[in-house]
Coordinates of N, CA and C in Angstrom, one line a residue:
Chain O
X67 N 0.8 -1.2 0.0 CA 0.0 0.0 0.0 C 0.9 1.2 0.0
X68 N 0.6 2.1 -0.9 CA 1.4 3.4 -1.0 C 1.0 4.3 0.1
X69 N 2.0 4.9 0.7 CA 1.7 5.9 1.7 C 2.4 7.2 1.4
X70 N 1.7 8.3 1.7 CA 2.2 9.6 1.4 C 2.2 10.4 2.7
X71 N 3.2 11.3 2.8 CA 3.4 12.1 4.0 C 3.9 13.5 3.7
X72 N 3.1 14.5 4.0 CA 3.5 15.9 3.7 C 4.3 16.4 4.9
X73 N 5.3 17.3 4.5 CA 6.1 18.0 5.5 C 6.4 19.4 5.0
X74 N 6.6 20.3 6.0 CA 6.8 21.7 5.7 C 6.4 22.6 6.8
X75 N 6.6 23.9 6.7 CA 6.2 24.8 7.8 C 4.7 25.0 7.9
X76 N 4.3 25.2 9.1 CA 2.8 25.3 9.3 C 2.4 26.8 9.4
X77 N 3.3 27.7 9.5 CA 3.0 29.1 9.6 C 3.9 30.0 8.8
X78 N 3.2 30.8 8.0 CA 4.0 31.7 7.1 C 3.4 33.1 7.3
X79 N 4.2 34.1 6.9 CA 3.7 35.5 6.8 C 3.4 35.9 5.4
X80 N 2.4 36.8 5.3 CA 2.1 37.2 3.9 C 3.3 37.6 3.1
X81 N 3.3 37.3 1.8 CA 4.4 37.5 0.8 C 5.5 36.5 0.9
X82 N 5.5 35.6 1.9 CA 6.5 34.6 1.9 C 6.2 33.5 0.9
X83 N 7.2 32.6 0.8 CA 7.0 31.4 -0.1 C 6.8 30.1 0.7
X84 N 5.8 29.4 0.3 CA 5.4 28.1 0.9 C 6.2 27.0 0.1
X85 N 6.8 26.2 0.9 CA 7.5 25.0 0.3 C 7.1 23.8 1.1
X86 N 6.5 22.8 0.4 CA 6.1 21.6 1.0 C 6.7 20.4 0.2
X87 N 6.9 19.3 1.0 CA 7.4 18.1 0.4 C 6.5 17.0 0.7
X88 N 6.3 16.1 -0.2 CA 5.6 14.8 0.0 C 6.5 13.6 -0.2
X89 N 6.6 12.9 0.9 CA 7.5 11.6 0.8 C 6.6 10.4 0.5
X90 N 7.0 9.6 -0.4 CA 6.2 8.5 -0.9 C 6.9 7.2 -0.5
X91 N 6.2 6.3 0.1 CA 6.7 5.0 0.5 C 5.8 3.9 0.0
X92 N 6.3 2.7 -0.3 CA 5.5 1.6 -0.8 C 5.2 1.7 -2.3
X93 N 5.8 2.6 -3.0 CA 5.6 2.7 -4.4 C 6.6 3.7 -5.0
X94 N 6.8 3.7 -6.3 CA 7.8 4.5 -7.0 C 7.2 5.7 -7.6
X95 N 7.9 6.9 -7.4 CA 7.4 8.1 -8.1 C 7.7 8.1 -9.6
X96 N 8.3 7.1 -10.1 CA 8.6 7.0 -11.5 C 7.4 6.6 -12.3
X97 N 6.3 6.2 -11.6 CA 5.1 5.9 -12.3 C 4.0 6.7 -11.6
X98 N 2.9 6.9 -12.3 CA 1.7 7.6 -11.9 C 2.0 9.1 -11.9
X99 N 0.9 9.9 -11.8 CA 1.0 11.3 -11.6 C 1.0 11.6 -10.1
X100 N 1.6 12.7 -9.7 CA 1.7 13.1 -8.3 C 1.2 14.5 -8.1
X101 N 0.3 14.7 -7.2 CA -0.4 16.0 -7.2 C -0.6 16.6 -5.8
X102 N -1.1 17.9 -5.9 CA -1.4 18.6 -4.6 C -2.8 19.1 -4.7
X103 N -3.5 19.0 -3.6 CA -4.9 19.5 -3.5 C -4.9 20.2 -2.1
X104 N -5.7 21.3 -2.0 CA -5.8 21.9 -0.7 C -7.3 22.1 -0.3
X105 N -7.5 22.1 1.0 CA -8.9 22.3 1.5 C -8.9 23.6 2.3
X106 N -9.7 24.5 1.8 CA -9.8 25.8 2.4 C -10.5 25.8 3.7
X107 N -10.5 26.9 4.5 CA -11.2 26.9 5.8 C -12.7 26.7 5.6
X108 N -13.2 27.1 4.4 CA -14.6 26.9 4.1 C -14.9 25.5 3.6
X109 N -13.9 24.6 3.6 CA -14.0 23.2 3.3 C -14.1 22.9 1.8
X110 N -13.8 23.9 1.0 CA -13.8 23.7 -0.4 C -12.5 23.0 -0.8
X111 N -12.5 22.0 -1.7 CA -11.3 21.4 -2.2 C -10.9 22.0 -3.5
X112 N -9.6 22.3 -3.6 CA -9.0 23.0 -4.8 C -7.8 22.2 -5.3
X113 N -7.9 21.7 -6.5 CA -6.7 21.0 -7.1 C -5.7 22.1 -7.5
X114 N -4.4 21.8 -7.1 CA -3.3 22.8 -7.4 C -2.6 22.4 -8.6
X115 N -2.3 21.1 -8.8 CA -1.6 20.7 -10.0 C -1.0 19.3 -9.8
X116 N -0.3 18.9 -10.9 CA 0.4 17.6 -10.8 C 1.6 17.5 -11.6
X117 N 2.4 16.5 -11.4 CA 3.7 16.3 -12.0 C 3.9 14.8 -12.2
X118 N 4.6 14.5 -13.3 CA 5.0 13.0 -13.5 C 6.4 12.9 -14.0
X119 N 6.9 11.8 -13.9 CA 8.3 11.5 -14.3 C 8.5 11.6 -15.8
X120 N 9.4 12.5 -16.2 CA 9.7 12.7 -17.6 C 8.7 13.6 -18.3
X121 N 7.8 14.3 -17.6 CA 6.8 15.1 -18.2 C 6.8 16.5 -17.6
X122 N 6.0 17.4 -18.2 CA 5.8 18.7 -17.7 C 4.7 18.8 -16.7
X123 N 4.9 19.6 -15.7 CA 3.8 19.8 -14.7 C 2.6 20.4 -15.3
X124 N 1.5 20.2 -14.7 CA 0.2 20.8 -15.1 C -0.4 21.5 -13.9
X125 N -0.6 22.8 -14.0 CA -1.0 23.5 -12.9 C -2.4 24.1 -13.1
X126 N -3.1 24.3 -12.0 CA -4.4 24.9 -12.1 C -4.2 26.3 -12.6
X127 N -4.9 26.8 -13.7 CA -4.7 28.1 -14.2 C -4.9 29.2 -13.1
X128 N -5.7 28.9 -12.1 CA -6.0 29.9 -11.1 C -4.8 30.2 -10.2
X129 N -3.8 29.3 -10.2 CA -2.6 29.4 -9.3 C -1.3 29.4 -10.1
X130 N -1.4 29.2 -11.4 CA -0.3 28.9 -12.2 C 0.9 29.9 -12.1
X131 N 0.6 31.1 -11.9 CA 1.6 32.2 -11.9 C 2.4 32.1 -10.6
X132 N 1.9 31.4 -9.6 CA 2.7 31.3 -8.3 C 3.1 29.9 -8.0
X133 N 2.9 28.9 -8.8 CA 3.1 27.5 -8.4 C 4.3 26.9 -9.2
X134 N 5.1 26.2 -8.5 CA 6.1 25.3 -9.1 C 6.1 24.0 -8.4
X135 N 6.1 22.9 -9.2 CA 6.2 21.6 -8.7 C 7.5 20.9 -9.2
X136 N 8.0 20.0 -8.4 CA 9.2 19.2 -8.8 C 9.1 17.8 -8.3
X137 N 9.9 16.9 -8.9 CA 9.9 15.5 -8.6 C 11.3 15.1 -8.4
X138 N 11.6 14.4 -7.3 CA 12.9 13.9 -7.0 C 12.8 12.3 -6.9
X139 N 13.0 11.6 -8.0 CA 12.8 10.2 -7.9 C 13.8 9.5 -7.1
X140 N 15.0 10.1 -6.9 CA 16.1 9.4 -6.1 C 15.7 9.4 -4.6
X141 N 14.9 10.4 -4.2 CA 14.4 10.4 -2.8 C 13.0 10.0 -2.7
X142 N 12.4 9.7 -3.9 CA 10.9 9.3 -3.9 C 10.1 10.3 -3.2
X143 N 10.3 11.6 -3.6 CA 9.6 12.7 -3.1 C 9.2 13.7 -4.2
X144 N 8.2 14.5 -4.0 CA 7.8 15.5 -4.8 C 7.5 16.8 -4.0
X145 N 7.6 17.9 -4.6 CA 7.5 19.2 -3.9 C 6.6 20.2 -4.5
X146 N 6.1 21.1 -3.7 CA 5.2 22.2 -4.1 C 5.9 23.5 -3.6
X147 N 6.0 24.5 -4.4 CA 6.4 25.8 -4.1 C 5.3 26.8 -4.5
X148 N 4.8 27.6 -3.5 CA 3.7 28.6 -3.8 C 4.3 29.9 -3.3
X149 N 4.5 30.8 -4.2 CA 5.1 32.1 -3.9 C 4.0 33.2 -3.5
X150 N 4.5 34.2 -2.9 CA 3.7 35.4 -2.5 C 2.4 35.0 -1.9
X151 N 2.5 34.2 -0.8 CA 1.2 33.8 -0.2 C 0.5 34.9 0.5
X152 N -0.8 34.7 0.6 CA -1.7 35.6 1.3 C -2.6 34.8 2.3
X153 N -3.4 35.5 3.0 CA -4.3 34.8 4.0 C -5.2 33.8 3.2
X154 N -5.5 34.1 1.9 CA -6.3 33.2 1.1 C -5.7 31.9 0.8
X155 N -4.4 31.7 1.1 CA -3.7 30.5 0.9 C -3.7 29.6 2.1
X156 N -4.3 30.1 3.2 CA -4.4 29.3 4.4 C -5.3 28.1 4.1
X157 N -4.8 26.9 4.4 CA -5.6 25.7 4.0 C -4.8 24.5 4.5
X158 N -5.5 23.3 4.4 CA -4.9 22.0 4.6 C -4.4 21.6 3.2
X159 N -3.1 21.3 3.1 CA -2.5 20.9 1.9 C -2.3 19.4 1.9
X160 N -2.9 18.7 0.9 CA -2.8 17.3 0.7 C -1.9 17.0 -0.5
X161 N -1.1 15.9 -0.4 CA -0.5 15.4 -1.6 C -1.2 14.1 -1.9
X162 N -1.2 13.7 -3.2 CA -2.0 12.6 -3.6 C -1.4 11.9 -4.8
X163 N -1.6 10.7 -5.0 CA -1.3 10.0 -6.2 C -2.5 10.0 -7.2
X164 N -2.2 10.3 -8.4 CA -3.2 10.4 -9.4 C -3.0 9.4 -10.5
X165 N -4.1 8.7 -10.9 CA -3.9 7.6 -11.9 C -3.9 8.2 -13.3
X166 N -3.3 7.4 -14.2 CA -3.3 7.8 -15.6 C -4.7 7.7 -16.2
X167 N -4.9 8.3 -17.4 CA -6.1 8.2 -18.0 C -7.1 9.1 -17.3
X168 N -8.2 8.5 -16.8 CA -9.2 9.2 -16.0 C -8.5 9.6 -14.7
X169 N -8.2 10.9 -14.5 CA -7.5 11.2 -13.2 C -8.3 11.0 -12.0
X170 N -7.9 10.0 -11.2 CA -8.5 9.7 -10.0 C -7.4 9.7 -8.9
X171 N -7.7 10.3 -7.7 CA -6.8 10.4 -6.6 C -7.0 9.2 -5.7
X172 N -6.1 8.1 -5.9 CA -6.4 6.9 -5.3 C -5.6 6.7 -4.0
X173 N -4.7 7.6 -3.7 CA -3.9 7.5 -2.4 C -3.6 9.0 -2.0
X174 N -3.8 9.3 -0.8 CA -3.6 10.6 -0.3 C -2.8 10.6 1.0
X175 N -2.1 11.7 1.2 CA -1.5 12.0 2.5 C -2.5 12.5 3.5
X176 N -2.2 12.5 4.8 CA -3.2 13.0 5.8 C -3.3 14.5 5.9
X177 N -2.5 15.2 5.1 CA -2.6 16.7 5.0 C -1.8 17.4 6.0
X178 N -1.4 18.7 5.7 CA -0.7 19.5 6.6 C -1.3 20.9 6.6
X179 N -1.6 21.4 7.8 CA -2.3 22.7 7.9 C -1.2 23.8 7.7
X180 N -1.5 24.7 6.8 CA -0.6 25.9 6.6 C -1.4 27.1 6.8
X181 N -0.9 27.9 7.7 CA -1.6 29.2 8.1 C -0.8 30.3 7.6
X182 N -1.4 31.3 7.0 CA -0.7 32.5 6.6 C -1.3 33.7 7.4
X183 N -0.4 34.2 8.2 CA -0.8 35.3 9.1 C 0.3 36.2 9.5
X184 N 0.1 37.5 9.6 CA 1.1 38.4 10.0 C 1.3 38.4 11.5
Chain G
X114 N -13.5 26.1 -16.8 CA -13.5 24.9 -15.9 C -14.9 24.4 -15.8
X115 N -14.9 23.1 -15.6 CA -16.2 22.4 -15.3 C -16.6 22.6 -13.9
X116 N -17.8 23.1 -13.6 CA -18.3 23.4 -12.3 C -19.1 22.2 -11.8
X117 N -18.9 21.8 -10.6 CA -19.6 20.7 -9.9 C -20.4 21.2 -8.8
X118 N -21.7 21.0 -8.9 CA -22.6 21.5 -7.8 C -23.1 20.3 -7.0
X119 N -22.8 20.3 -5.8 CA -23.1 19.2 -4.9 C -24.2 19.6 -3.9
X120 N -25.1 18.7 -3.6 CA -26.2 18.9 -2.6 C -26.6 17.7 -1.9
X121 N -27.1 17.8 -0.7 CA -27.1 19.0 0.1 C -25.7 19.4 0.7
X122 N -25.6 20.5 1.3 CA -24.3 20.8 1.9 C -24.1 20.1 3.2
X123 N -25.2 19.7 3.9 CA -25.1 18.9 5.1 C -26.3 18.1 5.3
X124 N -26.1 17.0 6.1 CA -27.2 16.1 6.4 C -27.1 15.7 7.8
X125 N -28.2 15.6 8.5 CA -28.2 15.0 9.9 C -29.0 13.7 9.8
X126 N -28.3 12.6 10.1 CA -28.9 11.3 9.9 C -28.6 10.4 11.1
X127 N -29.3 9.3 11.1 CA -29.1 8.3 12.2 C -28.4 7.1 11.7
X128 N -27.8 6.3 12.6 CA -27.2 5.0 12.2 C -28.3 4.2 11.6
X129 N -27.9 3.5 10.5 CA -28.9 2.7 9.8 C -29.6 3.4 8.7
X130 N -29.6 4.7 8.6 CA -30.3 5.4 7.6 C -29.7 5.2 6.2
X131 N -30.4 5.5 5.2 CA -29.9 5.6 3.9 C -29.6 7.0 3.5
X132 N -28.5 7.3 2.9 CA -28.0 8.6 2.6 C -27.8 8.7 1.1
X133 N -28.4 9.8 0.5 CA -28.2 10.1 -0.9 C -27.6 11.5 -1.1
X134 N -26.5 11.6 -1.8 CA -25.8 12.9 -2.1 C -25.8 13.0 -3.6
X135 N -26.0 14.2 -4.1 CA -26.1 14.4 -5.5 C -25.1 15.4 -6.0
X136 N -24.6 15.2 -7.2 CA -23.6 16.1 -7.8 C -24.0 16.3 -9.2
X137 N -24.0 17.6 -9.6 CA -24.4 17.9 -11.0 C -23.2 18.7 -11.7
X138 N -22.9 18.2 -12.9 CA -21.8 18.8 -13.7 C -22.4 19.9 -14.5
X139 N -21.6 20.9 -14.8 CA -22.0 22.1 -15.6 C -22.0 21.8 -17.1
X140 N -21.5 20.6 -17.5 CA -21.5 20.1 -18.8 C -21.4 18.6 -18.8
X141 N -21.5 18.0 -20.0 CA -21.4 16.6 -20.0 C -19.9 16.1 -19.6
X142 N -19.8 15.1 -18.8 CA -18.5 14.6 -18.3 C -18.5 13.1 -18.5
X143 N -19.4 12.6 -19.4 CA -19.5 11.1 -19.6 C -19.7 10.5 -18.2
X144 N -18.9 9.5 -17.8 CA -19.0 8.9 -16.5 C -17.8 9.2 -15.6
X145 N -17.1 10.3 -16.0 CA -15.8 10.6 -15.3 C -16.1 11.4 -14.0
X146 N -16.6 10.7 -13.0 CA -17.0 11.3 -11.8 C -16.6 10.4 -10.6
X147 N -15.9 10.9 -9.6 CA -15.4 10.2 -8.5 C -15.9 10.7 -7.2
X148 N -15.9 9.9 -6.2 CA -16.4 10.3 -4.9 C -15.3 10.0 -3.8
X149 N -15.2 10.9 -2.9 CA -14.2 10.8 -1.8 C -14.8 11.0 -0.5
X150 N -14.2 10.4 0.6 CA -14.6 10.6 1.9 C -13.5 11.3 2.7
X151 N -13.8 12.4 3.4 CA -12.7 13.2 4.1 C -13.1 13.3 5.5
X152 N -12.2 12.9 6.4 CA -12.4 13.1 7.8 C -11.2 13.9 8.4
X153 N -11.5 14.8 9.4 CA -10.4 15.6 10.0 C -9.2 14.8 10.4
X154 N -8.0 15.3 10.0 CA -6.8 14.6 10.5 C -6.5 13.3 9.8
X155 N -7.3 12.9 8.9 CA -7.1 11.6 8.2 C -6.9 11.8 6.7
X156 N -6.2 10.8 6.1 CA -6.0 10.9 4.7 C -7.4 10.6 4.0
X157 N -7.8 11.5 3.1 CA -9.0 11.3 2.4 C -9.0 9.9 1.7
X158 N -10.2 9.4 1.5 CA -10.3 8.1 0.8 C -11.1 8.1 -0.4
X159 N -10.6 7.4 -1.5 CA -11.4 7.3 -2.7 C -12.4 6.2 -2.4
X160 N -13.7 6.5 -2.7 CA -14.8 5.5 -2.5 C -15.2 4.9 -3.9
X161 N -15.5 5.8 -4.8 CA -16.0 5.3 -6.1 C -15.4 6.1 -7.2
X162 N -15.1 5.4 -8.3 CA -14.5 6.1 -9.5 C -15.3 5.7 -10.7
X163 N -15.2 6.5 -11.8 CA -16.0 6.4 -13.0 C -17.5 6.1 -12.7
X164 N -18.0 7.0 -11.8 CA -19.3 7.1 -11.4 C -19.9 6.0 -10.6
X165 N -19.5 4.7 -10.8 CA -20.2 3.6 -10.2 C -19.2 2.4 -9.8
X166 N -17.9 2.6 -10.0 CA -17.0 1.5 -9.7 C -16.5 1.6 -8.3
X167 N -16.7 0.6 -7.4 CA -16.3 0.7 -6.0 C -14.8 0.5 -6.0
X168 N -14.1 1.4 -5.3 CA -12.7 1.2 -5.1 C -12.4 0.0 -4.2
X169 N -11.2 -0.6 -4.4 CA -10.8 -1.7 -3.6 C -10.9 -1.4 -2.1
X170 N -11.6 -2.4 -1.4 CA -11.6 -2.2 0.1 C -12.8 -1.4 0.6
X171 N -13.5 -0.8 -0.3 CA -14.7 0.1 0.2 C -15.9 -0.8 0.4
X172 N -16.6 -0.6 1.5 CA -17.7 -1.5 1.8 C -18.8 -1.4 0.7
X173 N -19.5 -2.5 0.5 CA -20.6 -2.5 -0.5 C -21.8 -1.7 -0.2
X174 N -21.9 -1.1 1.0 CA -23.0 -0.2 1.3 C -22.9 1.1 0.5
X175 N -21.7 1.4 0.0 CA -21.5 2.6 -0.8 C -21.8 2.2 -2.3
X176 N -22.5 3.1 -3.0 CA -22.7 2.8 -4.4 C -22.9 4.2 -5.1
X177 N -22.6 4.2 -6.4 CA -22.7 5.4 -7.2 C -23.5 5.1 -8.5
X178 N -24.2 6.2 -9.0 CA -25.0 6.0 -10.2 C -24.9 7.4 -10.9
X179 N -25.3 7.3 -12.2 CA -25.3 8.5 -13.0 C -26.5 8.6 -13.9
X180 N -26.9 9.8 -14.2 CA -28.0 10.0 -15.2 C -27.7 11.4 -15.9
X181 N -27.2 11.3 -17.1 CA -26.8 12.5 -17.7 C -25.7 13.2 -17.0
X182 N -25.9 14.5 -16.6 CA -24.9 15.2 -15.9 C -25.2 15.2 -14.4
X183 N -26.1 14.3 -13.9 CA -26.4 14.2 -12.5 C -25.8 12.9 -12.0
X184 N -25.1 12.9 -10.8 CA -24.5 11.8 -10.3 C -24.9 11.7 -8.8
X185 N -25.0 10.4 -8.4 CA -25.5 10.2 -7.0 C -24.6 9.2 -6.3
X186 N -24.3 9.6 -5.0 CA -23.6 8.7 -4.1 C -24.7 8.2 -3.1
X187 N -24.8 6.9 -2.9 CA -25.7 6.4 -1.9 C -25.0 5.6 -0.9
X188 N -25.3 5.8 0.4 CA -24.8 5.0 1.5 C -26.0 4.3 2.1
X189 N -26.0 3.0 2.0 CA -27.1 2.2 2.6 C -26.7 1.8 4.0
X190 N -27.6 1.9 4.9 CA -27.4 1.5 6.3 C -26.2 2.2 6.9
X191 N -26.2 3.5 7.1 CA -25.1 4.3 7.6 C -24.5 3.7 8.8
X192 N -23.2 3.6 8.9 CA -22.5 3.1 10.0 C -21.8 4.2 10.7
X193 N -21.4 4.0 12.0 CA -20.7 5.1 12.8 C -19.5 5.7 12.1
X194 N -18.7 4.9 11.4 CA -17.5 5.3 10.7 C -17.8 6.1 9.5
X195 N -19.1 6.2 9.1 CA -19.4 6.9 7.8 C -19.6 8.4 8.0
X196 N -19.6 8.9 9.3 CA -19.8 10.3 9.5 C -18.6 11.0 9.1
X197 N -18.7 11.9 8.1 CA -17.6 12.5 7.4 C -18.1 13.5 6.4
X198 N -17.2 14.1 5.6 CA -17.6 15.0 4.5 C -17.3 14.3 3.2
X199 N -18.2 14.3 2.3 CA -18.1 13.6 1.0 C -18.0 14.6 -0.1
X200 N -17.1 14.3 -1.1 CA -16.9 15.2 -2.2 C -17.0 14.4 -3.5
X201 N -17.5 15.1 -4.5 CA -17.4 14.5 -5.9 C -16.3 15.3 -6.6
X202 N -15.8 14.7 -7.6 CA -14.7 15.3 -8.4 C -14.8 14.8 -9.9
X203 N -14.8 15.8 -10.8 CA -14.8 15.4 -12.2 C -13.4 15.1 -12.7
X204 N -13.2 14.1 -13.5 CA -11.9 13.8 -14.1 C -12.1 13.7 -15.6
X205 N -13.0 14.5 -16.2 CA -13.2 14.4 -17.6 C -12.2 15.2 -18.4
X206 N -12.0 16.5 -18.0 CA -11.1 17.3 -18.8 C -10.7 18.5 -17.9
X207 N -9.6 19.1 -18.3 CA -9.1 20.3 -17.7 C -8.7 20.2 -16.2
X208 N -8.7 21.3 -15.5 CA -8.4 21.3 -14.1 C -9.4 20.4 -13.4
X209 N -8.8 19.5 -12.5 CA -9.7 18.6 -11.8 C -10.5 19.5 -10.8
X210 N -11.8 19.4 -10.8 CA -12.7 20.2 -10.0 C -13.6 19.4 -9.1
X211 N -13.9 19.9 -7.9 CA -14.6 19.2 -6.9 C -15.9 19.9 -6.6
X212 N -16.9 19.1 -6.1 CA -18.1 19.7 -5.5 C -17.8 20.4 -4.2
X213 N -18.8 21.1 -3.6 CA -18.5 21.9 -2.4 C -18.5 21.0 -1.2
X214 N -18.8 19.8 -1.3 CA -18.8 18.9 -0.1 C -20.2 18.7 0.5
X215 N -20.4 17.6 1.1 CA -21.6 17.3 1.9 C -21.2 16.7 3.2
X216 N -21.5 17.4 4.3 CA -21.1 16.9 5.6 C -22.2 16.1 6.2
X217 N -21.9 14.8 6.5 CA -22.9 13.9 7.1 C -22.7 13.9 8.6
X218 N -23.7 14.3 9.3 CA -23.6 14.5 10.8 C -24.6 13.6 11.5
X219 N -24.3 13.3 12.8 CA -25.2 12.5 13.6 C -26.4 13.3 14.0
X220 N -27.5 12.7 13.8 CA -28.8 13.4 14.3 C -28.9 13.3 15.8

């Protein structure tokens, strides 16, 4: 069974850069897509983007100007960078495995709460 | 982007009740609709994919159906572990989008 675990800072100030890492065990990051999803305080789920080995990342157009994702297969990890954060970026951030073809999130991490506050 | 409208936003139910949650897509998405269960502090779980296929390990009291752009998640005989928030998600095209969620609470 694949397991995913998010790590990173829980508190940021406005204008700072958020950097999160997702560590994957029980499976290789050389297969499947690997993505990030966040849950806002209002409980809305928002897909941030995904990345896969040997391919270009695909970002949600609503966040594309501030998002960068990367994949490190040697560490079996993938990362999210979100620049110029504001209070609106306060959310629980989940990493997830996404299947090929019809994109389904079949394995998730338990999430990390990120709060943006001055 | 494809908009997903989910209803109701919350439900108060009792153990053993049957629960029905609906999700409507803003355009045709074929059967590319998935359902997830989310609990605080836990990893979200995939329940159903391609509108009606039960994910491995998910109890058979969960089922999904589709009619045009309307999709339904049904939970038969609700169990204590089923109190959670449920989300639909379209996987047809473009940015993956989710419904607003339905919180199933104890009456």
